[in-house]
Coordinates of C-alpha atoms and ligand atoms in Angstrom, one line a residue:
X1 CA -57.7 41.1 -39.4
X2 CA -55.6 38.6 -37.5
X3 CA -54.5 39.7 -34.1
X4 CA -50.8 40.6 -33.7
X5 CA -49.2 39.2 -30.5
X6 CA -47.4 41.9 -28.5
X7 CA -45.8 41.9 -25.0
X8 CA -46.8 44.6 -22.6
X9 CA -45.2 45.7 -19.4
X10 CA -47.1 48.1 -17.1
X11 CA -44.0 49.3 -15.3
X12 CA -43.8 51.4 -12.1
X13 CA -45.1 54.7 -10.8
X14 CA -47.5 56.3 -13.3
X15 CA -46.7 53.3 -15.7
X16 CA -49.8 51.2 -15.0
X17 CA -52.2 54.2 -15.4
X18 CA -50.7 55.5 -18.6
X19 CA -50.5 52.0 -20.0
X20 CA -54.2 51.3 -19.2
X21 CA -55.2 54.6 -20.9
X22 CA -53.0 53.8 -23.9
X23 CA -54.4 50.3 -24.4
X24 CA -57.9 51.5 -23.9
X25 CA -57.5 54.1 -26.7
X26 CA -55.8 51.9 -29.3
X27 CA -58.2 49.0 -28.7
X28 CA -61.2 51.3 -29.0
X29 CA -59.7 52.5 -32.4
X30 CA -59.7 48.9 -33.6
X31 CA -56.1 47.7 -32.9
X32 CA -56.0 43.9 -33.3
X33 CA -53.7 42.8 -30.5
X34 CA -53.1 39.5 -28.7
X35 CA -51.5 40.9 -25.5
X36 CA -49.1 39.0 -23.2
X37 CA -48.2 40.8 -20.0
X38 CA -44.8 40.6 -18.3
X39 CA -43.4 42.1 -15.1
X40 CA -40.4 44.4 -15.2
X41 CA -38.9 47.1 -13.0
X42 CA -38.7 47.8 -9.3
X43 CA -40.4 44.6 -8.0
X44 CA -38.2 42.4 -10.2
X45 CA -35.0 44.3 -9.2
X46 CA -35.9 44.1 -5.5
X47 CA -36.6 40.4 -5.9
X48 CA -32.9 40.0 -6.7
X49 CA -32.8 40.2 -10.4
X50 CA -30.2 42.8 -11.2
X51 CA -31.4 43.4 -14.8
X52 CA -35.0 44.2 -13.7
X53 CA -36.5 41.5 -15.9
X54 CA -37.3 37.9 -15.0
X55 CA -36.0 35.1 -17.2
X56 CA -39.5 34.0 -18.2
X57 CA -40.3 37.5 -19.5
X58 CA -37.7 36.8 -22.3
X59 CA -39.8 33.9 -23.5
X60 CA -42.7 36.2 -24.1
X61 CA -40.5 38.7 -25.9
X62 CA -39.0 35.9 -28.1
X63 CA -42.6 34.8 -29.0
X64 CA -44.1 38.2 -29.8
X65 CA -41.0 40.2 -30.9
X66 CA -42.9 43.4 -30.2
X67 CA -42.6 45.1 -26.8
X68 CA -44.8 48.0 -25.5
X69 CA -43.2 49.1 -22.3
X70 CA -44.3 51.6 -19.6
X71 CA -41.6 53.5 -17.6
X72 CA -40.0 51.8 -14.6
X73 CA -38.4 52.9 -11.4
X74 CA -34.8 51.9 -11.0
X75 CA -34.2 51.4 -7.2
X76 CA -31.7 53.6 -5.6
X77 CA -28.3 52.1 -4.8
X78 CA -25.7 50.4 -6.8
X79 CA -25.7 47.0 -8.6
X80 CA -28.8 47.5 -10.7
X81 CA -28.3 47.3 -14.4
X82 CA -30.3 49.5 -16.8
X83 CA -33.2 47.5 -18.1
X84 CA -33.3 49.7 -21.2
X85 CA -29.6 49.0 -22.1
X86 CA -30.1 45.2 -21.3
X87 CA -33.2 45.0 -23.6
X88 CA -31.7 47.0 -26.4
X89 CA -28.5 44.9 -26.4
X90 CA -30.1 41.5 -25.9
X91 CA -32.7 42.1 -28.6
X92 CA -30.3 43.9 -31.0
X93 CA -32.4 47.1 -31.1
X94 CA -29.9 49.1 -33.0
X95 CA -32.1 52.1 -33.9
X96 CA -33.6 54.5 -31.5
X97 CA -36.3 56.6 -33.3
X98 CA -37.6 59.7 -31.6
X99 CA -39.9 62.1 -33.4
X100 CA -39.8 65.6 -31.9
X101 CA -42.7 67.7 -32.8
X102 CA -44.1 71.0 -31.6
X103 CA -47.8 71.4 -31.0
X104 CA -48.0 75.2 -30.8
X105 CA -50.1 77.0 -29.5
X106 CA -51.4 74.0 -27.5
X107 CA -48.0 73.4 -26.0
X108 CA -45.9 76.6 -25.4
X109 CA -42.6 76.4 -27.2
X110 CA -40.0 78.8 -28.6
X111 CA -40.0 76.7 -31.8
X112 CA -43.6 76.5 -33.1
X113 CA -42.5 75.0 -36.4
X114 CA -40.6 71.9 -35.5
X115 CA -41.2 68.4 -36.9
X116 CA -38.1 66.3 -36.9
X117 CA -37.0 62.7 -36.1
X118 CA -33.8 61.8 -34.4
X119 CA -32.4 58.4 -35.4
X120 CA -29.8 57.4 -32.8
X121 CA -27.4 54.4 -33.1
X122 CA -28.1 52.3 -30.0
X123 CA -25.4 49.7 -29.6
X124 CA -21.9 51.1 -30.2
X125 CA -19.8 54.1 -29.6
X126 CA -18.7 55.0 -26.1
X127 CA -21.7 52.9 -24.9
X128 CA -20.0 49.6 -25.6
X129 CA -19.2 49.9 -21.9
X130 CA -15.5 49.1 -22.1
X131 CA -13.8 51.2 -19.5
X132 CA -10.5 50.8 -17.6
X133 CA -8.6 52.7 -15.0
X134 CA -5.1 52.5 -16.5
X135 CA -2.9 54.5 -14.1
X136 CA -3.3 56.5 -10.9
X137 CA -4.4 59.5 -12.9
X138 CA -5.9 58.2 -16.1
X139 CA -9.1 56.3 -17.1
X140 CA -10.2 55.3 -20.5
X141 CA -13.5 54.5 -22.3
X142 CA -13.3 52.8 -25.7
X143 CA -15.2 54.3 -28.5
X144 CA -16.1 51.5 -31.0
X145 CA -17.7 52.4 -34.3
X146 CA -18.1 49.5 -36.8
X147 CA -18.9 49.6 -40.5
X148 CA -21.8 47.1 -40.3
X149 CA -23.2 49.0 -37.2
X150 CA -22.9 52.4 -39.0
X151 CA -24.4 51.0 -42.3
X152 CA -27.4 49.5 -40.5
X153 CA -28.3 52.8 -38.7
X154 CA -27.7 55.0 -41.7
X155 CA -29.6 52.8 -44.0
X156 CA -32.4 52.6 -41.5
X157 CA -32.5 56.5 -41.3
X158 CA -32.9 56.7 -45.1
X159 CA -35.5 53.9 -45.3
X160 CA -37.4 55.7 -42.5
X161 CA -37.3 59.0 -44.3
X162 CA -38.5 57.4 -47.5
X163 CA -41.3 55.4 -45.8
X164 CA -42.6 58.4 -43.8
X165 CA -42.4 60.8 -46.7
X166 CA -39.6 62.9 -45.2
X167 CA -37.3 64.9 -47.5
X168 CA -33.9 65.2 -46.0
X169 CA -31.5 63.2 -43.8
X170 CA -28.8 65.0 -41.9
X171 CA -25.8 63.3 -40.2
X172 CA -23.9 64.7 -37.2
X173 CA -20.4 63.6 -36.4
X174 CA -17.2 65.0 -35.0
X175 CA -15.0 63.6 -37.8
X176 CA -12.7 66.7 -37.9
X177 CA -11.3 65.3 -34.6
X178 CA -12.1 61.6 -34.6
X179 CA -11.1 60.9 -38.2
X180 CA -11.2 57.1 -37.9
X181 CA -14.3 56.4 -35.8
X182 CA -16.6 59.3 -36.7
X183 CA -14.9 59.4 -40.1
X184 CA -16.1 55.9 -40.8
X185 CA -19.7 56.8 -39.8
X186 CA -19.6 59.9 -42.1
X187 CA -18.0 58.0 -45.0
X188 CA -20.7 55.4 -44.8
X189 CA -23.4 58.1 -44.6
X190 CA -22.1 59.6 -47.8
X191 CA -22.0 56.2 -49.5
X192 CA -25.5 55.2 -48.4
X193 CA -26.9 58.7 -49.2
X194 CA -25.8 58.2 -52.9
X195 CA -28.2 55.3 -53.1
X196 CA -31.2 57.6 -52.2
X197 CA -31.1 60.4 -54.8
X198 CA -34.7 61.2 -54.0
X199 CA -33.7 62.4 -50.5
X200 CA -31.6 65.4 -49.7
X201 CA -28.6 64.7 -47.5
X202 CA -26.2 66.8 -45.5
X203 CA -23.6 66.5 -42.8
X204 CA -22.8 68.8 -39.9
X205 CA -20.0 68.7 -37.4
X206 CA -21.9 67.9 -34.2
X207 CA -21.1 71.1 -32.3
X208 CA -22.4 73.5 -34.9
X209 CA -25.1 71.0 -35.9
X210 CA -26.3 70.9 -32.3
X211 CA -26.3 74.7 -32.1
X212 CA -28.4 74.9 -35.3
X213 CA -30.7 72.2 -34.0
X214 CA -31.4 74.2 -30.8
X215 CA -31.8 77.5 -32.7
X216 CA -33.6 76.6 -36.0
X217 CA -35.0 73.1 -35.6
X218 CA -37.4 73.8 -38.4
X219 CA -34.5 73.3 -40.8
X220 CA -34.1 69.7 -39.9
X221 CA -36.1 66.6 -40.9
X222 CA -34.4 63.3 -40.1
X223 CA -31.1 63.4 -38.2
X224 CA -28.9 60.3 -37.8
X225 CA -26.2 60.2 -35.2
X226 CA -23.8 57.9 -33.4
X227 CA -24.9 56.8 -29.9
X228 CA -23.5 59.5 -27.6
X229 CA -24.5 62.6 -29.7
X230 CA -27.9 61.0 -30.3
X231 CA -28.5 60.4 -26.6
X232 CA -27.8 64.0 -25.7
X233 CA -29.4 65.7 -28.7
X234 CA -32.6 63.6 -28.7
X235 CA -33.2 65.0 -25.2
X236 CA -32.4 68.5 -26.3
X237 CA -34.7 68.1 -29.3
X238 CA -37.6 66.7 -27.2
X239 CA -37.2 69.4 -24.6
X240 CA -37.4 72.3 -27.1
X241 CA -40.7 71.0 -28.5
X242 CA -42.0 72.4 -25.2
X243 CA -42.7 69.1 -23.4
X244 CA -40.6 66.0 -22.8
X245 CA -43.9 64.5 -21.6
X246 CA -45.2 64.2 -25.2
X247 CA -42.2 62.2 -26.5
X248 CA -42.6 58.6 -27.6
X249 CA -39.8 56.5 -29.0
X250 CA -39.2 53.3 -30.8
X251 CA -36.2 51.0 -30.5
X252 CA -36.0 48.9 -33.6
X253 CA -33.8 45.9 -34.6
X254 CA -33.7 43.3 -37.3
X255 CA -36.3 41.0 -35.6
X256 CA -37.5 42.9 -32.5
X257 CA -38.8 46.3 -31.5
X258 CA -39.6 48.1 -28.3
X259 CA -41.9 51.1 -28.0
X260 CA -42.1 53.5 -25.0
X261 CA -42.5 57.0 -23.7
X262 CA -39.3 58.9 -23.2
X263 CA -40.1 60.1 -19.7
X264 CA -39.7 58.2 -16.5
X265 CA -42.1 56.7 -13.9
X266 CA -42.8 60.0 -12.2
X267 CA -43.3 58.3 -8.8
X268 CA -44.7 61.4 -7.1
X269 CA -47.6 61.5 -9.5
X270 CA -48.4 57.7 -9.2
X271 CA -51.8 56.5 -8.3
X272 CA -53.5 59.9 -8.6
X273 CA -55.0 59.6 -12.1
X274 CA -53.3 62.8 -13.2
X275 CA -50.4 61.7 -15.5
X276 CA -50.4 62.5 -19.2
X277 CA -50.5 59.2 -21.2
X278 CA -49.5 61.0 -24.5
X279 CA -45.8 60.0 -24.6
X280 CA -46.7 56.3 -24.3
X281 CA -49.6 56.6 -26.7
X282 CA -47.3 58.2 -29.3
X283 CA -44.9 55.3 -28.8
X284 CA -47.8 52.9 -29.2
X285 CA -48.8 54.6 -32.5
X286 CA -45.3 53.9 -33.8
X287 CA -45.9 50.3 -32.8
X288 CA -49.1 50.1 -34.7
X289 CA -47.4 51.3 -37.8
X290 CA -44.5 48.9 -37.3
X291 CA -46.9 45.9 -37.0
X292 CA -48.8 46.9 -40.1
X293 CA -51.9 48.5 -38.5
X294 CA -51.3 51.9 -40.1
X295 CA -55.0 52.7 -40.4
X296 CA -55.5 52.3 -36.7
X297 CA -52.3 54.3 -36.0
X298 CA -53.6 57.1 -38.2
X299 CA -57.1 57.2 -36.5
X300 CA -55.5 57.3 -33.0
X301 CA -53.0 59.9 -33.9
X302 CA -55.5 62.2 -35.5
X303 CA -58.0 61.8 -32.6
X304 CA -55.2 62.6 -30.2
X305 CA -54.2 65.8 -32.2
X306 CA -57.9 66.8 -32.1
X307 CA -58.1 66.3 -28.4
X308 CA -55.0 68.5 -28.0
X309 CA -56.4 71.3 -30.1
X310 CA -59.8 71.1 -28.4
X311 CA -57.9 72.1 -25.3
X312 CA -58.6 68.9 -23.3
X313 CA -55.3 68.8 -21.3
X314 CA -53.8 67.0 -18.4
X315 CA -52.2 69.1 -15.6
X316 CA -48.8 69.3 -17.2
X317 CA -50.1 71.1 -20.3
X318 CA -53.1 72.9 -18.8
X319 CA -52.9 76.7 -19.3
X320 CA -55.7 79.2 -18.8
X321 CA -56.5 80.7 -22.1
X322 CA -55.4 77.9 -24.4
X323 CA -56.8 74.9 -22.5
X324 CA -60.6 74.4 -22.2
X325 CA -60.7 71.5 -19.7
X326 CA -58.3 70.0 -17.2
X327 CA -58.6 66.3 -17.1
X328 CA -57.0 63.3 -15.4
X329 CA -55.4 60.2 -17.1
X330 CA -58.6 58.2 -17.7
X331 CA -60.7 61.2 -18.7
X332 CA -58.1 62.2 -21.2
X333 CA -58.2 58.6 -22.6
X334 CA -62.0 58.9 -22.9
X335 CA -61.7 62.3 -24.6
X336 CA -59.4 60.8 -27.3
X337 CA -61.7 57.8 -27.7
X338 CA -64.7 60.2 -28.2
X339 CA -62.7 61.8 -31.1
X340 CA -61.8 58.7 -33.0
X341 CA -62.7 59.3 -36.6
X342 CA -62.1 63.0 -36.3
X343 CA -59.1 64.9 -37.7
X344 CA -57.4 68.0 -36.3
X345 CA -58.5 71.2 -37.9
X346 CA -55.5 73.4 -37.0
X347 CA -52.6 71.0 -36.4
X348 CA -51.5 68.9 -39.4
X349 CA -53.5 65.8 -40.0
X350 CA -51.3 62.7 -39.9
X351 CA -51.3 60.2 -42.8
X352 CA -49.7 56.8 -42.6
X353 CA -49.4 54.9 -45.8
X354 CA -50.3 51.3 -45.8
X355 CA -47.1 49.3 -45.1
X356 CA -45.1 52.3 -43.8
X357 CA -42.1 50.6 -42.4
X358 CA -38.5 51.3 -42.0
X359 CA -37.1 47.8 -41.5
X360 CA -34.0 47.3 -43.6
X361 CA -33.4 44.2 -45.6
X362 CA -29.9 43.3 -44.5
X363 CA -26.7 45.1 -45.4
X364 CA -25.7 45.9 -49.0
X365 CA -22.0 46.0 -48.4
X366 CA -20.5 42.9 -46.9
X367 CA -17.1 43.5 -45.4
X368 CA -14.3 42.6 -47.8
X369 CA -11.1 41.7 -45.8
X370 CA -8.2 44.0 -46.6
X371 CA -4.5 43.2 -46.7
X372 CA -3.6 44.1 -43.1
X373 CA 0.0 44.6 -42.0
X374 CA 1.5 45.5 -38.6
X375 CA 3.8 48.5 -39.0
X376 CA 4.3 49.4 -35.4
X377 CA 3.0 49.3 -31.9
X378 CA 1.9 51.8 -29.3
X379 CA 3.1 50.7 -25.9
X380 CA 1.2 52.5 -23.1
X381 CA 3.2 53.0 -19.9
X382 CA 2.3 54.0 -16.3
X383 CA 5.5 56.0 -15.5
X384 CA 6.3 58.7 -12.9
X385 CA 10.1 58.6 -12.9
X386 CA 12.5 61.5 -13.0
X387 CA 10.1 64.4 -12.5
X388 CA 8.1 63.0 -15.4
X389 CA 10.6 64.4 -17.9
X390 CA 9.7 62.9 -21.3
X391 CA 13.3 63.3 -22.4
X392 CA 14.5 60.9 -19.7
X393 CA 11.8 58.4 -20.7
X394 CA 12.6 58.8 -24.4
X395 CA 16.3 58.2 -23.9
X396 CA 15.7 55.0 -22.0
X397 CA 13.2 53.7 -24.5
X398 CA 15.6 54.4 -27.5
X399 CA 17.6 51.5 -26.2
X400 CA 14.9 49.0 -27.1
X401 CA 14.5 47.9 -30.7
X402 CA 13.1 44.8 -32.4
X403 CA 14.2 43.5 -35.8
X404 CA 11.7 45.9 -37.4
X405 CA 10.6 48.5 -34.9
X406 CA 12.3 51.4 -33.1
X407 CA 11.0 54.3 -31.0
X408 CA 9.3 57.0 -33.0
X409 CA 7.7 59.3 -30.5
X410 CA 6.1 59.6 -27.1
X411 CA 2.8 61.4 -26.4
X412 CA 1.0 62.3 -23.2
X413 CA -2.8 62.6 -23.5
X414 CA -2.2 62.5 -27.3
X415 CA 0.2 65.4 -27.5
X416 CA 3.8 64.7 -28.7
X417 CA 6.2 65.3 -25.9
X418 CA 9.3 63.4 -27.3
X419 CA 11.3 64.1 -29.3
X420 CA 11.3 67.9 -29.3
X421 CA 8.4 68.4 -26.9
X422 CA 7.6 71.7 -25.2
X423 CA 8.8 72.1 -21.5
X424 CA 5.4 73.8 -20.7
X425 CA 3.3 70.7 -21.5
X426 CA 1.7 69.2 -18.4
X427 CA 2.3 65.5 -18.3
X428 CA 0.2 62.9 -16.5
X429 CA 1.5 59.4 -15.5
X430 CA 0.2 57.9 -18.7
X431 CA 2.5 57.7 -21.7
X432 CA 1.9 56.4 -25.2
X433 CA 5.2 55.2 -26.7
X434 CA 5.1 54.6 -30.4
X435 CA 7.5 52.2 -32.0
X436 CA 7.3 51.9 -35.8
X437 CA 9.0 50.2 -38.7
X438 CA 12.3 51.7 -39.5
X439 CA 10.8 52.6 -42.9
X440 CA 7.0 53.1 -42.9
X441 CA 6.4 50.9 -45.9
X442 CA 8.1 48.0 -44.3
X443 CA 5.8 45.7 -42.3
X444 CA 6.9 44.1 -39.1
X445 CA 5.1 41.3 -37.2
X446 CA 3.5 40.5 -33.9
X447 CA 6.8 38.9 -32.9
X448 CA 8.2 42.5 -32.9
X449 CA 5.4 43.6 -30.6
X450 CA 6.1 40.8 -28.2
X451 CA 9.9 41.2 -28.3
X452 CA 9.7 44.9 -27.6
X453 CA 7.1 44.5 -24.9
X454 CA 9.3 41.9 -23.2
X455 CA 12.4 44.1 -23.3
X456 CA 10.4 47.1 -21.9
X457 CA 8.8 45.0 -19.2
X458 CA 12.0 43.3 -18.2
X459 CA 13.6 46.7 -17.8
X460 CA 11.0 47.4 -15.0
X461 CA 8.5 49.6 -16.9
X462 CA 4.8 49.2 -16.1
X463 CA 3.0 48.4 -19.3
X464 CA -0.7 49.2 -19.3
X465 CA -1.4 47.8 -22.7
X466 CA -0.2 47.6 -26.3
X467 CA -2.1 48.6 -29.4
X468 CA -0.9 47.4 -32.8
X469 CA -0.5 50.0 -35.6
X470 CA -1.8 48.6 -38.8
X471 CA -2.1 49.4 -42.5
X472 CA -5.2 48.2 -44.4
X473 CA -4.4 47.8 -48.1
X474 CA -1.3 49.9 -47.5
X475 CA -3.2 52.8 -45.9
X476 CA -2.3 53.8 -42.4
X477 CA -5.2 53.3 -40.1
X478 CA -4.1 55.0 -36.9
X479 CA -4.0 58.6 -35.7
X480 CA -0.9 60.6 -35.7
X481 CA 0.3 62.2 -32.4
X482 CA -0.9 65.9 -32.0
X483 CA 2.1 67.9 -33.0
X484 CA 3.8 65.0 -34.7
Ligands
NAD501 P1 -39.5 61.5 -14.8 O1 -39.6 61.6 -16.3 O2 -40.2 60.3 -14.2 O3 -40.1 62.8 -14.2 C1 -39.6 64.1 -14.5 C2 -40.7 65.2 -14.3 O4 -41.7 65.1 -15.3 C3 -41.5 65.0 -13.0 O5 -41.8 66.3 -12.5 C4 -42.7 64.3 -13.4 O6 -43.8 64.5 -12.5 C5 -43.0 64.8 -14.8 N1 -43.6 63.8 -15.6 C6 -43.0 62.7 -16.2 N2 -43.9 62.0 -17.0 C7 -45.1 62.7 -16.9 C8 -46.3 62.4 -17.4 N3 -46.6 61.3 -18.2 N4 -47.4 63.2 -17.1 C9 -47.2 64.3 -16.3 N5 -46.0 64.6 -15.7 C10 -44.9 63.8 -16.0 O7 -38.0 61.5 -14.4 P2 -37.3 61.3 -13.0 O8 -38.1 61.9 -11.9 O9 -35.9 61.7 -13.1 O10 -37.3 59.7 -12.8 C11 -38.2 58.9 -12.0 C12 -37.9 57.4 -12.2 O11 -38.1 57.1 -13.6 C13 -36.5 57.0 -11.8 O12 -36.5 55.8 -11.1 C14 -35.8 56.8 -13.2 O13 -34.8 55.8 -13.1 C15 -37.0 56.3 -14.0 N6 -36.8 56.5 -15.4 C16 -37.3 55.5 -16.2 C17 -37.3 55.6 -17.6 C18 -37.8 54.4 -18.4 O14 -38.3 53.5 -17.9 N7 -37.7 54.5 -19.7 C19 -36.8 56.7 -18.2 C20 -36.3 57.8 -17.4 C21 -36.4 57.7 -16.0

């Protein structure tokens, strides 16, 4: 078999030890790899590279397109950017895949029957990193959910489920509240699900879904989520398996992929040959499947399961009664190597089909431009005048009209406070003033937005920003005010 080029980073803390153990095991099992090594992490940060990765390292990643990464230490103090976020964004790694599996009774857990995979969208949502302080009292973070971004991740989740013989895909969103953003993700989930009639599909509102996940994880199989929920719930799911230390994850894009353990560099354990290499090894197994070396992946995975059930455990898992031998990192690697060719007898044997792969072949639904019309504008003001009485602000703003738009309402933190607000409502210094077409069916133009903004600004108001209110094919695509 031809060798597959991969890029390897040994990382910081326990990184070098667990990477050495991982490579030793997979090479002993017959992995055909042409390894290029790069430096990332603490040394690179401290040498003045704020992203923690040197420019020449990107050349290796561009060549191999496959990255096996050990954990790194992010130095204390400000100014250092997350290497993970940089890598994910630069290489377009839109899917984070984290299997969360219980290994009871070898790892103590309240959930002995748990075998699920969290597929988290990795590039969008509140993690687009667009934040502003707008007034003395109010900050904002923009939540961006796109249709191609949602389609890519949802399609990936279904392809993954099919490739790995899973039965059901669940989607979590909060679309009862965020009807446009999470609503789009949910709508795309329903559309894509219809193309996979062989797989069961379901949707839960994220709060009750998260509660069910923590309580009865055995009822879930593959779960797909937007970025923030996925970030939080993939940690919850990993934790309730009994050990975060056994989690491996894949970050997959159209052309590139990165594989790692989910834990950090555990600096206090570094250099002592005690760390558990299992998380990184399970990440490396996902890599072997990804590069088409499923047979090797299967051998390594089953040998590892056998080692676990034989009770050969590192300190983090060792327990009198269940464990038979406490070993260090390198002895654990040797124990796995000694079991290559064996299957577990109590835990479930893993089978990877040849060609298991979840890469999606482009998007099925190219965006068709809709007829878009401006029917109003939200002008956001920083205002603290007249005891913050919304009626005073409202009366002043009634004076401003453009040829198409006039004041419709004012909200404070989303709640309508004018006209007919409630005197009890607490108001911040941040006001959303909605001007709309005199009749909702009648479109205005950006000239109306500019004319109104100019009048409001000339009258001495502090405009934070404006947001156009648009219809797409005649459908209103903006939220109403609460209480409107
Ligand atoms: P950590 O995951 O390194 O450690 C948490 C606890 O788990 C510690 O008690 C540690 O000893 C133990 N532990 C972790 N991995 C283990 C293993 N393989 N075997 C045995 N025990 C293990 O988290 P932390 O202490 O919060 O962070 C340490 C450093 O790691 C920080 O600099 C942080 O920024 C970095 N970090 C890196 C990544 C990454 O590179 N992907 C992820 C998380 C944290």
